[in-house]
Amino acid sequence: MSQERQLFTVAVVGATGVVGRTMTRVLSERHFPVGELRLLASGRSAGTTVSSEGRTITLGEAVPEAFDGVDIAFFSAGADVSKELVPEVTSRGVTVIDNSNAWRMDPAVPLIVSQVNPGDAEWHEGIIANPNCSTMQLAPVLMALRDTVGLERVIVDTYQSVSGTGAEALAELENQIRAHVAGEPKIASVYPHPIAFNALPEIDVFLENGYTLEEWKVVTECRKILHLPELRVSCTAVRVPVFVSHSEAVHVETTRAITPDEARRAFAAVPGVVVVDDPQNHGYPIATQAAGSDEVYVGRVRSDPSVERGLAFWVVSDNLRKGAATNAVEIGEALIERGWVKARSRRPVSTRVGEAS
Ligand SMILES: NC(=O)c1ccc[n+]([C@@H]2O[C@H](COP(=O)([O-])OP(=O)(O)OC[C@H]3O[C@@H](n4cnc5c(N)ncnc54)[C@H](OP(=O)(O)O)[C@@H]3O)[C@@H](O)[C@H]2O)c1
């Protein structure tokens, strides 16, 4: 006897943004069990229409009443919107998967990479946080080392694409390239300097410790996801003139020694991680090849002789898909599979905003 598939009412908040649009596409590609889809954005977009799966959907405004009857809401409209709206939404019984950094470091909110710690979703109280895109692609690879030889220290330098900043940054890079070719001045408004033909070591705001918030997110989020609260991590985050996909140069010190071959095998054993490591034939992960796919690519694996038990490698992934939308949808799938869509306990969340880093 065939069992009828349960369908869910799903909202995508920030549906006009680069992550929100990717989210809608990924939900459709993966045949997420959507009964009703509500696409929400700011009042500026409300009333306009978008096409999804051949249907025309009218965008709604993301106000609390728009969530009545929603089962799962995917938020990608920035931390301010999440901080304000998510408590209202969860109080309506909606489970929120949030892409912003509003709740990630809240001890009451699970922060999940689908291949690494899906079990943490069991204790959600209405909010599950999706990690920062730079953390996202790093965590599955670090997990492989944690589980085979142990991790002592991680140094990561990122080369992050402009799509990580959103739709306006994509347009800014394109406009600056056109201006350069036309011999006109390159006007910067999203970034403090022209991003075309540049590398900017400033992503998000500077903190008192000299790191940027983006760098500090990698530090704190890796520890939380990997359940290694004492892990030594340092990061330099750099914006580069790439449209899609983040790249990372990673140096780790492991607890026990590991050869590059053993590391490649450990990486390849993680679902969703692909090893591309044939340097003699110019085979290594690159941003343009990763763009559009859901995998995390690892290459340039080598021993780092500058420290004992050192390993160096290069990690690339599409920041809009695995780095944001795909992982969020995978979290939703895990909730459905495990029967965890509805939170078991609920406590007021409005007091926790200040705890987010
Ligand atoms: N880009 C990435 O790689 C990435 C990765 C991980 C996480 N994230 C996070 O995802 C979020 C969105 O990023 P994005 O790159 O998609 O930005 P984006 O392209 O600039 O899109 C922003 C979205 O937020 C909506 N929005 C703005 N103000 C709103 C309001 N008051 N109420 C409701 N909706 C509002 C916008 O709607 P309108 O069109 O109506 O203004 C738009 O849909 C951010 O929190 C970001 O940190 C991004």
CSV table of C-alpha atoms and ligand atoms in Angstrom, one decimal:
chain,number,residue,atom,x,y,z
A,1,MET,CA,0.0,0.0,0.0
A,2,SER,CA,1.6,3.3,-1.0
A,3,GLN,CA,1.8,5.9,1.8
A,4,GLU,CA,0.9,9.5,1.0
A,5,ARG,CA,3.9,11.8,1.2
A,6,GLN,CA,3.4,14.6,3.8
A,7,LEU,CA,3.6,18.0,2.3
A,8,PHE,CA,4.7,21.2,4.2
A,9,THR,CA,3.9,24.9,3.9
A,10,VAL,CA,7.2,26.5,3.3
A,11,ALA,CA,8.3,30.2,3.4
A,12,VAL,CA,11.4,31.7,1.8
A,13,VAL,CA,12.2,35.0,3.4
A,14,GLY,CA,14.6,37.2,1.3
A,15,ALA,CA,13.2,35.5,-1.8
A,16,THR,CA,14.4,38.2,-4.2
A,17,GLY,CA,18.1,38.0,-3.0
A,18,VAL,CA,20.8,35.9,-4.4
A,19,VAL,CA,20.6,33.3,-1.6
A,20,GLY,CA,16.7,33.4,-1.5
A,21,ARG,CA,16.5,32.8,-5.3
A,22,THR,CA,19.0,29.9,-5.0
A,23,MET,CA,17.0,28.5,-2.1
A,24,THR,CA,13.8,28.5,-4.2
A,25,ARG,CA,15.7,26.7,-7.0
A,26,VAL,CA,17.3,24.1,-4.7
A,27,LEU,CA,13.9,23.3,-3.0
A,28,SER,CA,12.5,22.6,-6.4
A,29,GLU,CA,15.6,20.6,-7.7
A,30,ARG,CA,15.6,18.4,-4.6
A,31,HIS,CA,11.8,17.9,-4.7
A,32,PHE,CA,11.4,19.2,-1.2
A,33,PRO,CA,7.9,18.2,-0.1
A,34,VAL,CA,6.3,21.6,-0.5
A,35,GLY,CA,2.6,21.9,-0.4
A,36,GLU,CA,2.4,25.7,-0.4
A,37,LEU,CA,5.3,27.9,-1.1
A,38,ARG,CA,5.3,31.5,0.2
A,39,LEU,CA,8.0,33.8,-1.2
A,40,LEU,CA,8.5,36.8,1.1
A,41,ALA,CA,10.7,39.9,0.9
A,42,SER,CA,10.6,43.5,2.0
A,43,GLY,CA,7.6,45.8,1.4
A,44,ARG,CA,9.5,47.1,-1.7
A,45,SER,CA,9.1,43.8,-3.5
A,46,ALA,CA,5.6,42.8,-2.2
A,47,GLY,CA,3.1,42.5,-5.0
A,48,THR,CA,5.7,41.8,-7.7
A,49,THR,CA,5.8,38.3,-9.2
A,50,VAL,CA,8.5,35.7,-9.8
A,51,SER,CA,8.4,32.4,-11.7
A,52,SER,CA,9.0,29.1,-10.0
A,53,GLU,CA,8.6,25.7,-11.6
A,54,GLY,CA,6.5,27.3,-14.4
A,55,ARG,CA,4.2,28.9,-11.9
A,56,THR,CA,3.9,32.6,-11.2
A,57,ILE,CA,4.1,33.5,-7.5
A,58,THR,CA,3.3,36.9,-6.1
A,59,LEU,CA,5.8,38.0,-3.5
A,60,GLY,CA,4.4,38.8,0.0
A,61,GLU,CA,5.8,41.1,2.6
A,62,ALA,CA,7.7,39.4,5.5
A,63,VAL,CA,5.4,40.5,8.3
A,64,PRO,CA,4.4,38.1,11.2
A,65,GLU,CA,0.9,37.4,9.8
A,66,ALA,CA,2.5,36.1,6.6
A,67,PHE,CA,3.7,33.1,8.6
A,68,ASP,CA,0.4,31.8,9.9
A,69,GLY,CA,0.1,28.1,8.9
A,70,VAL,CA,3.8,27.9,7.8
A,71,ASP,CA,5.7,24.8,8.9
A,72,ILE,CA,9.3,25.7,7.9
A,73,ALA,CA,10.6,29.1,7.1
A,74,PHE,CA,14.0,29.6,5.4
A,75,PHE,CA,15.3,33.1,6.3
A,76,SER,CA,17.9,34.9,4.1
A,77,ALA,CA,17.2,38.6,4.6
A,78,GLY,CA,20.0,39.6,6.9
A,79,ALA,CA,20.6,39.5,10.6
A,80,ASP,CA,18.5,42.6,11.5
A,81,VAL,CA,15.4,41.1,9.8
A,82,SER,CA,16.1,37.8,11.5
A,83,LYS,CA,16.6,39.3,15.0
A,84,GLU,CA,13.3,41.2,14.7
A,85,LEU,CA,11.1,38.7,13.0
A,86,VAL,CA,12.2,35.2,13.9
A,87,PRO,CA,10.9,35.4,17.6
A,88,GLU,CA,7.5,36.4,16.3
A,89,VAL,CA,7.6,33.7,13.7
A,90,THR,CA,8.7,30.9,16.0
A,91,SER,CA,6.0,31.9,18.5
A,92,ARG,CA,3.5,31.0,15.7
A,93,GLY,CA,4.8,27.4,15.8
A,94,VAL,CA,7.0,27.8,12.7
A,95,THR,CA,10.5,26.2,12.6
A,96,VAL,CA,13.0,28.6,11.2
A,97,ILE,CA,16.2,27.7,9.4
A,98,ASP,CA,18.2,31.0,9.5
A,99,ASN,CA,21.0,31.9,7.1
A,100,SER,CA,22.1,35.1,9.0
A,101,ASN,CA,24.5,35.3,11.9
A,102,ALA,CA,21.8,36.5,14.3
A,103,TRP,CA,21.4,33.2,16.2
A,104,ARG,CA,24.5,31.1,15.3
A,105,MET,CA,26.4,31.4,18.5
A,106,ASP,CA,23.3,31.3,20.8
A,107,PRO,CA,23.8,28.2,23.0
A,108,ALA,CA,20.1,27.3,22.6
A,109,VAL,CA,20.3,27.3,18.8
A,110,PRO,CA,21.9,24.3,16.9
A,111,LEU,CA,24.3,25.4,14.2
A,112,ILE,CA,24.4,22.7,11.6
A,113,VAL,CA,26.4,21.5,8.6
A,114,SER,CA,24.4,18.6,7.2
A,115,GLN,CA,27.3,16.1,6.9
A,116,VAL,CA,28.9,17.0,10.2
A,117,ASN,CA,26.4,17.4,13.1
A,118,PRO,CA,22.8,16.8,11.8
A,119,GLY,CA,22.0,15.2,15.2
A,120,ASP,CA,22.2,18.6,16.9
A,121,ALA,CA,18.9,19.5,15.3
A,122,GLU,CA,17.2,17.2,17.8
A,123,TRP,CA,17.4,19.8,20.5
A,124,HIS,CA,16.1,22.8,18.4
A,125,GLU,CA,13.5,25.0,20.0
A,126,GLY,CA,12.2,26.5,16.8
A,127,ILE,CA,15.4,28.0,15.3
A,128,ILE,CA,18.3,26.2,13.5
A,129,ALA,CA,21.2,28.3,12.3
A,130,ASN,CA,22.9,27.7,8.9
A,131,PRO,CA,26.6,28.5,9.3
A,132,ASN,CA,28.6,31.2,7.5
A,133,CYS,CA,29.6,30.1,4.0
A,134,SER,CA,33.3,30.1,4.8
A,135,THR,CA,32.8,27.9,7.8
A,136,MET,CA,30.4,25.6,5.9
A,137,GLN,CA,32.9,24.4,3.3
A,138,LEU,CA,35.6,24.0,5.9
A,139,ALA,CA,33.7,21.9,8.5
A,140,PRO,CA,33.2,18.7,6.6
A,141,VAL,CA,36.9,18.6,5.7
A,142,LEU,CA,38.1,19.4,9.2
A,143,MET,CA,35.7,16.7,10.5
A,144,ALA,CA,37.6,14.1,8.5
A,145,LEU,CA,40.8,15.0,10.2
A,146,ARG,CA,39.2,15.3,13.7
A,147,ASP,CA,37.8,11.8,13.3
A,148,THR,CA,41.0,10.2,11.9
A,149,VAL,CA,44.0,11.8,13.6
A,150,GLY,CA,42.6,14.6,15.8
A,151,LEU,CA,42.9,18.4,15.3
A,152,GLU,CA,45.1,20.8,17.2
A,153,ARG,CA,45.2,24.0,15.2
A,154,VAL,CA,43.7,25.4,12.1
A,155,ILE,CA,44.8,28.4,10.0
A,156,VAL,CA,42.6,29.4,7.2
A,157,ASP,CA,42.9,32.2,4.6
A,158,THR,CA,39.8,32.8,2.5
A,159,TYR,CA,39.4,34.1,-1.1
A,160,GLN,CA,35.7,34.9,-1.1
A,161,SER,CA,33.5,35.8,-4.0
A,162,VAL,CA,31.4,38.9,-4.3
A,163,SER,CA,28.1,36.9,-4.4
A,164,GLY,CA,28.8,36.3,-0.7
A,165,THR,CA,27.8,40.0,-0.2
A,166,GLY,CA,24.6,39.8,-2.2
A,167,ALA,CA,23.0,41.0,-5.4
A,168,GLU,CA,24.4,44.6,-5.2
A,169,ALA,CA,28.0,43.3,-5.0
A,170,LEU,CA,27.6,41.2,-8.1
A,171,ALA,CA,26.4,44.2,-10.0
A,172,GLU,CA,29.3,46.3,-8.6
A,173,LEU,CA,32.0,43.9,-9.8
A,174,GLU,CA,30.4,43.7,-13.2
A,175,ASN,CA,30.1,47.5,-13.5
A,176,GLN,CA,33.7,48.1,-12.4
A,177,ILE,CA,35.0,45.6,-15.0
A,178,ARG,CA,32.9,47.4,-17.7
A,179,ALA,CA,34.2,50.8,-16.5
A,180,HIS,CA,37.8,49.5,-16.6
A,181,VAL,CA,37.4,48.3,-20.2
A,182,ALA,CA,35.8,51.6,-21.1
A,183,GLY,CA,38.6,53.6,-19.4
A,184,GLU,CA,36.2,55.1,-16.9
A,185,PRO,CA,36.6,55.4,-13.1
A,186,LYS,CA,35.6,52.4,-11.1
A,187,ILE,CA,33.0,53.5,-8.6
A,188,ALA,CA,32.9,51.6,-5.3
A,189,SER,CA,29.8,51.8,-3.1
A,190,VAL,CA,29.2,48.3,-1.7
A,191,TYR,CA,32.9,47.8,-0.8
A,192,PRO,CA,35.3,50.6,0.6
A,193,HIS,CA,37.6,50.2,-2.4
A,194,PRO,CA,37.1,48.9,-6.0
A,195,ILE,CA,36.8,45.1,-5.9
A,196,ALA,CA,37.7,44.6,-9.6
A,197,PHE,CA,41.4,43.6,-10.0
A,198,ASN,CA,41.8,43.8,-6.2
A,199,ALA,CA,41.9,41.7,-3.0
A,200,LEU,CA,40.3,43.3,0.0
A,201,PRO,CA,41.2,42.0,3.5
A,202,GLU,CA,38.0,43.4,5.0
A,203,ILE,CA,34.8,41.3,5.2
A,204,ASP,CA,32.2,42.5,7.7
A,205,VAL,CA,33.1,44.9,10.5
A,206,PHE,CA,36.4,45.1,12.4
A,207,LEU,CA,36.3,43.8,16.0
A,208,GLU,CA,38.4,45.1,18.9
A,209,ASN,CA,40.7,42.1,18.7
A,210,GLY,CA,41.8,43.2,15.2
A,211,TYR,CA,40.0,40.4,13.4
A,212,THR,CA,36.9,41.1,11.2
A,213,LEU,CA,33.6,39.6,12.2
A,214,GLU,CA,33.7,37.3,9.2
A,215,GLU,CA,37.1,35.9,10.4
A,216,TRP,CA,35.8,35.5,13.9
A,217,LYS,CA,32.7,33.7,12.7
A,218,VAL,CA,35.0,31.1,11.2
A,219,VAL,CA,36.8,30.7,14.5
A,220,THR,CA,33.7,30.4,16.7
A,221,GLU,CA,31.4,28.5,14.3
A,222,CYS,CA,34.0,25.8,13.6
A,223,ARG,CA,34.4,25.1,17.3
A,224,LYS,CA,30.6,24.9,17.8
A,225,ILE,CA,29.9,22.7,14.8
A,226,LEU,CA,32.9,20.3,15.4
A,227,HIS,CA,32.1,20.1,19.1
A,228,LEU,CA,35.7,21.2,19.8
A,229,PRO,CA,35.3,24.3,22.0
A,230,GLU,CA,39.0,24.7,22.6
A,231,LEU,CA,40.2,24.2,19.0
A,232,ARG,CA,42.9,26.8,18.1
A,233,VAL,CA,41.7,28.6,14.9
A,234,SER,CA,42.9,31.7,13.1
A,235,CYS,CA,41.5,33.2,9.9
A,236,THR,CA,42.2,35.9,7.4
A,237,ALA,CA,39.2,36.6,5.2
A,238,VAL,CA,39.8,38.3,1.8
A,239,ARG,CA,37.2,39.4,-0.8
A,240,VAL,CA,38.4,38.7,-4.3
A,241,PRO,CA,37.0,39.6,-7.8
A,242,VAL,CA,35.3,36.2,-8.3
A,243,PHE,CA,31.5,36.0,-8.9
A,244,VAL,CA,30.7,32.7,-7.3
A,245,SER,CA,32.5,30.2,-5.0
A,246,HIS,CA,34.8,30.7,-2.1
A,247,SER,CA,38.3,29.3,-2.0
A,248,GLU,CA,40.4,28.6,1.1
A,249,ALA,CA,44.0,27.9,1.9
A,250,VAL,CA,44.1,25.8,5.0
A,251,HIS,CA,47.0,24.8,7.3
A,252,VAL,CA,46.3,22.4,10.1
A,253,GLU,CA,48.3,20.7,12.9
A,254,THR,CA,46.9,17.3,13.7
A,255,THR,CA,47.2,15.4,17.0
A,256,ARG,CA,48.7,12.3,15.3
A,257,ALA,CA,50.6,12.3,12.0
A,258,ILE,CA,48.8,11.8,8.7
A,259,THR,CA,50.2,11.4,5.2
A,260,PRO,CA,48.7,13.3,2.3
A,261,ASP,CA,47.4,10.1,0.8
A,262,GLU,CA,45.7,9.1,4.1
A,263,ALA,CA,44.2,12.6,4.3
A,264,ARG,CA,42.9,12.4,0.7
A,265,ARG,CA,41.2,9.1,1.6
A,266,ALA,CA,39.7,10.6,4.7
A,267,PHE,CA,38.4,13.6,2.8
A,268,ALA,CA,36.9,11.5,0.0
A,269,ALA,CA,35.0,9.4,2.5
A,270,VAL,CA,32.9,12.4,3.7
A,271,PRO,CA,29.6,12.6,1.8
A,272,GLY,CA,29.6,15.6,-0.5
A,273,VAL,CA,33.4,16.1,-0.4
A,274,VAL,CA,35.3,15.5,-3.7
A,275,VAL,CA,39.1,15.3,-3.9
A,276,VAL,CA,40.6,16.9,-7.0
A,277,ASP,CA,44.3,16.6,-6.6
A,278,ASP,CA,46.4,16.1,-9.8
A,279,PRO,CA,48.7,19.1,-9.7
A,280,GLN,CA,51.0,17.8,-12.5
A,281,ASN,CA,48.0,18.1,-14.8
A,282,HIS,CA,46.8,21.4,-13.3
A,283,GLY,CA,44.1,19.4,-11.5
A,284,TYR,CA,43.0,21.3,-8.3
A,285,PRO,CA,39.7,22.8,-7.3
A,286,ILE,CA,38.8,26.2,-8.9
A,287,ALA,CA,36.0,28.6,-8.3
A,288,THR,CA,34.4,28.5,-11.8
A,289,GLN,CA,34.2,24.7,-11.8
A,290,ALA,CA,32.7,24.5,-8.3
A,291,ALA,CA,30.1,27.2,-9.1
A,292,GLY,CA,26.7,25.6,-9.7
A,293,SER,CA,27.4,22.4,-7.8
A,294,ASP,CA,26.7,21.2,-4.2
A,295,GLU,CA,30.0,19.6,-3.5
A,296,VAL,CA,33.0,20.7,-1.4
A,297,TYR,CA,36.2,20.3,-3.4
A,298,VAL,CA,39.6,19.6,-1.8
A,299,GLY,CA,43.0,19.5,-3.5
A,300,ARG,CA,46.7,20.6,-3.2
A,301,VAL,CA,47.0,18.2,-0.2
A,302,ARG,CA,50.5,18.2,1.1
A,303,SER,CA,52.6,17.9,4.3
A,304,ASP,CA,53.5,21.2,5.8
A,305,PRO,CA,57.1,20.8,6.9
A,306,SER,CA,57.1,24.1,8.9
A,307,VAL,CA,55.4,22.4,11.9
A,308,GLU,CA,55.3,18.9,13.3
A,309,ARG,CA,52.3,17.0,12.0
A,310,GLY,CA,51.4,19.8,9.6
A,311,LEU,CA,49.0,19.4,6.6
A,312,ALA,CA,48.1,22.0,4.0
A,313,PHE,CA,45.3,21.9,1.5
A,314,TRP,CA,42.9,24.0,-0.7
A,315,VAL,CA,39.1,23.9,-0.3
A,316,VAL,CA,36.6,25.4,-2.8
A,317,SER,CA,32.8,25.4,-2.8
A,318,ASP,CA,29.8,27.3,-4.2
A,319,ASN,CA,29.0,29.8,-1.5
A,320,LEU,CA,25.4,30.2,-2.6
A,321,ARG,CA,24.6,26.5,-2.8
A,322,LYS,CA,26.5,24.4,-0.2
A,323,GLY,CA,27.6,27.6,1.5
A,324,ALA,CA,24.0,28.7,2.0
A,325,ALA,CA,20.9,27.3,0.2
A,326,THR,CA,21.7,23.7,-0.2
A,327,ASN,CA,22.8,23.2,3.4
A,328,ALA,CA,19.7,24.9,4.6
A,329,VAL,CA,17.5,22.7,2.5
A,330,GLU,CA,19.5,19.6,3.7
A,331,ILE,CA,18.7,20.6,7.3
A,332,GLY,CA,15.0,20.8,6.4
A,333,GLU,CA,15.2,17.3,4.8
A,334,ALA,CA,16.9,16.0,8.0
A,335,LEU,CA,14.2,17.5,10.1
A,336,ILE,CA,11.5,15.8,8.0
A,337,GLU,CA,13.2,12.4,7.9
A,338,ARG,CA,13.8,12.3,11.6
A,339,GLY,CA,10.3,13.7,12.6
A,340,TRP,CA,11.9,16.8,14.2
A,341,VAL,CA,10.1,19.6,12.2
A,342,LYS,CA,8.2,20.7,15.3
A,343,ALA,CA,10.3,21.8,18.3
A,344,ARG,CA,9.7,19.6,21.4
A,345,SER,CA,10.2,22.4,23.9
A,346,ARG,CA,9.9,26.1,23.4
A,347,ARG,CA,11.3,28.8,25.6
A,348,PRO,CA,11.1,32.6,24.9
A,349,VAL,CA,13.8,33.5,22.4
A,350,SER,CA,13.5,37.3,22.5
A,351,THR,CA,16.1,37.7,25.2
A,352,ARG,CA,18.8,35.9,23.3
A,353,VAL,CA,19.6,38.3,20.5
A,354,GLY,CA,22.5,39.9,22.4
A,355,GLU,CA,24.3,36.6,22.8
A,356,ALA,CA,24.9,36.3,19.0
A,357,SER,CA,28.4,37.1,17.9
B,1,LIG,N1,25.5,35.4,-0.2
B,1,LIG,C1,26.0,34.4,0.4
B,1,LIG,O1,26.9,33.7,0.0
B,1,LIG,C2,25.5,34.1,1.8
B,1,LIG,C3,25.9,32.9,2.4
B,1,LIG,C4,25.4,32.6,3.6
B,1,LIG,C5,24.5,33.4,4.2
B,1,LIG,N2,24.1,34.6,3.7
B,1,LIG,C6,23.1,35.4,4.4
B,1,LIG,O2,21.9,35.4,3.6
B,1,LIG,C7,21.3,36.7,3.8
B,1,LIG,C8,20.9,37.3,2.5
B,1,LIG,O3,22.0,37.4,1.7
B,1,LIG,P1,22.0,37.7,0.1
B,1,LIG,O4,23.4,37.5,-0.3
B,1,LIG,O5,20.9,36.9,-0.6
B,1,LIG,O6,21.5,39.2,0.1
B,1,LIG,P2,20.8,40.1,-1.1
B,1,LIG,O7,21.0,39.5,-2.4
B,1,LIG,O8,21.2,41.5,-0.8
B,1,LIG,O9,19.2,39.9,-0.7
B,1,LIG,C9,18.7,40.4,0.5
B,1,LIG,C10,17.2,39.9,0.6
B,1,LIG,O10,16.7,40.4,1.9
B,1,LIG,C11,15.5,41.0,1.6
B,1,LIG,N3,15.2,42.0,2.6
B,1,LIG,C12,15.9,43.1,2.9
B,1,LIG,N4,15.3,43.9,3.9
B,1,LIG,C13,14.2,43.2,4.2
B,1,LIG,C14,13.2,43.4,5.2
B,1,LIG,N5,13.1,44.5,6.0
B,1,LIG,N6,12.2,42.5,5.3
B,1,LIG,C15,12.2,41.4,4.5
B,1,LIG,N7,13.1,41.1,3.6
B,1,LIG,C16,14.1,42.0,3.4
B,1,LIG,C17,15.6,41.6,0.3
B,1,LIG,O11,14.3,41.9,-0.2
B,1,LIG,P3,14.0,43.2,-1.2
B,1,LIG,O12,14.5,42.7,-2.6
B,1,LIG,O13,12.6,43.3,-1.1
B,1,LIG,O14,14.8,44.3,-0.7
B,1,LIG,C18,16.3,40.5,-0.5
B,1,LIG,O15,15.4,39.5,-0.8
B,1,LIG,C19,22.2,37.5,4.7
B,1,LIG,O16,21.9,37.3,6.0
B,1,LIG,C20,23.6,36.8,4.4
B,1,LIG,O17,24.5,37.0,5.5
B,1,LIG,C21,24.6,34.9,2.4
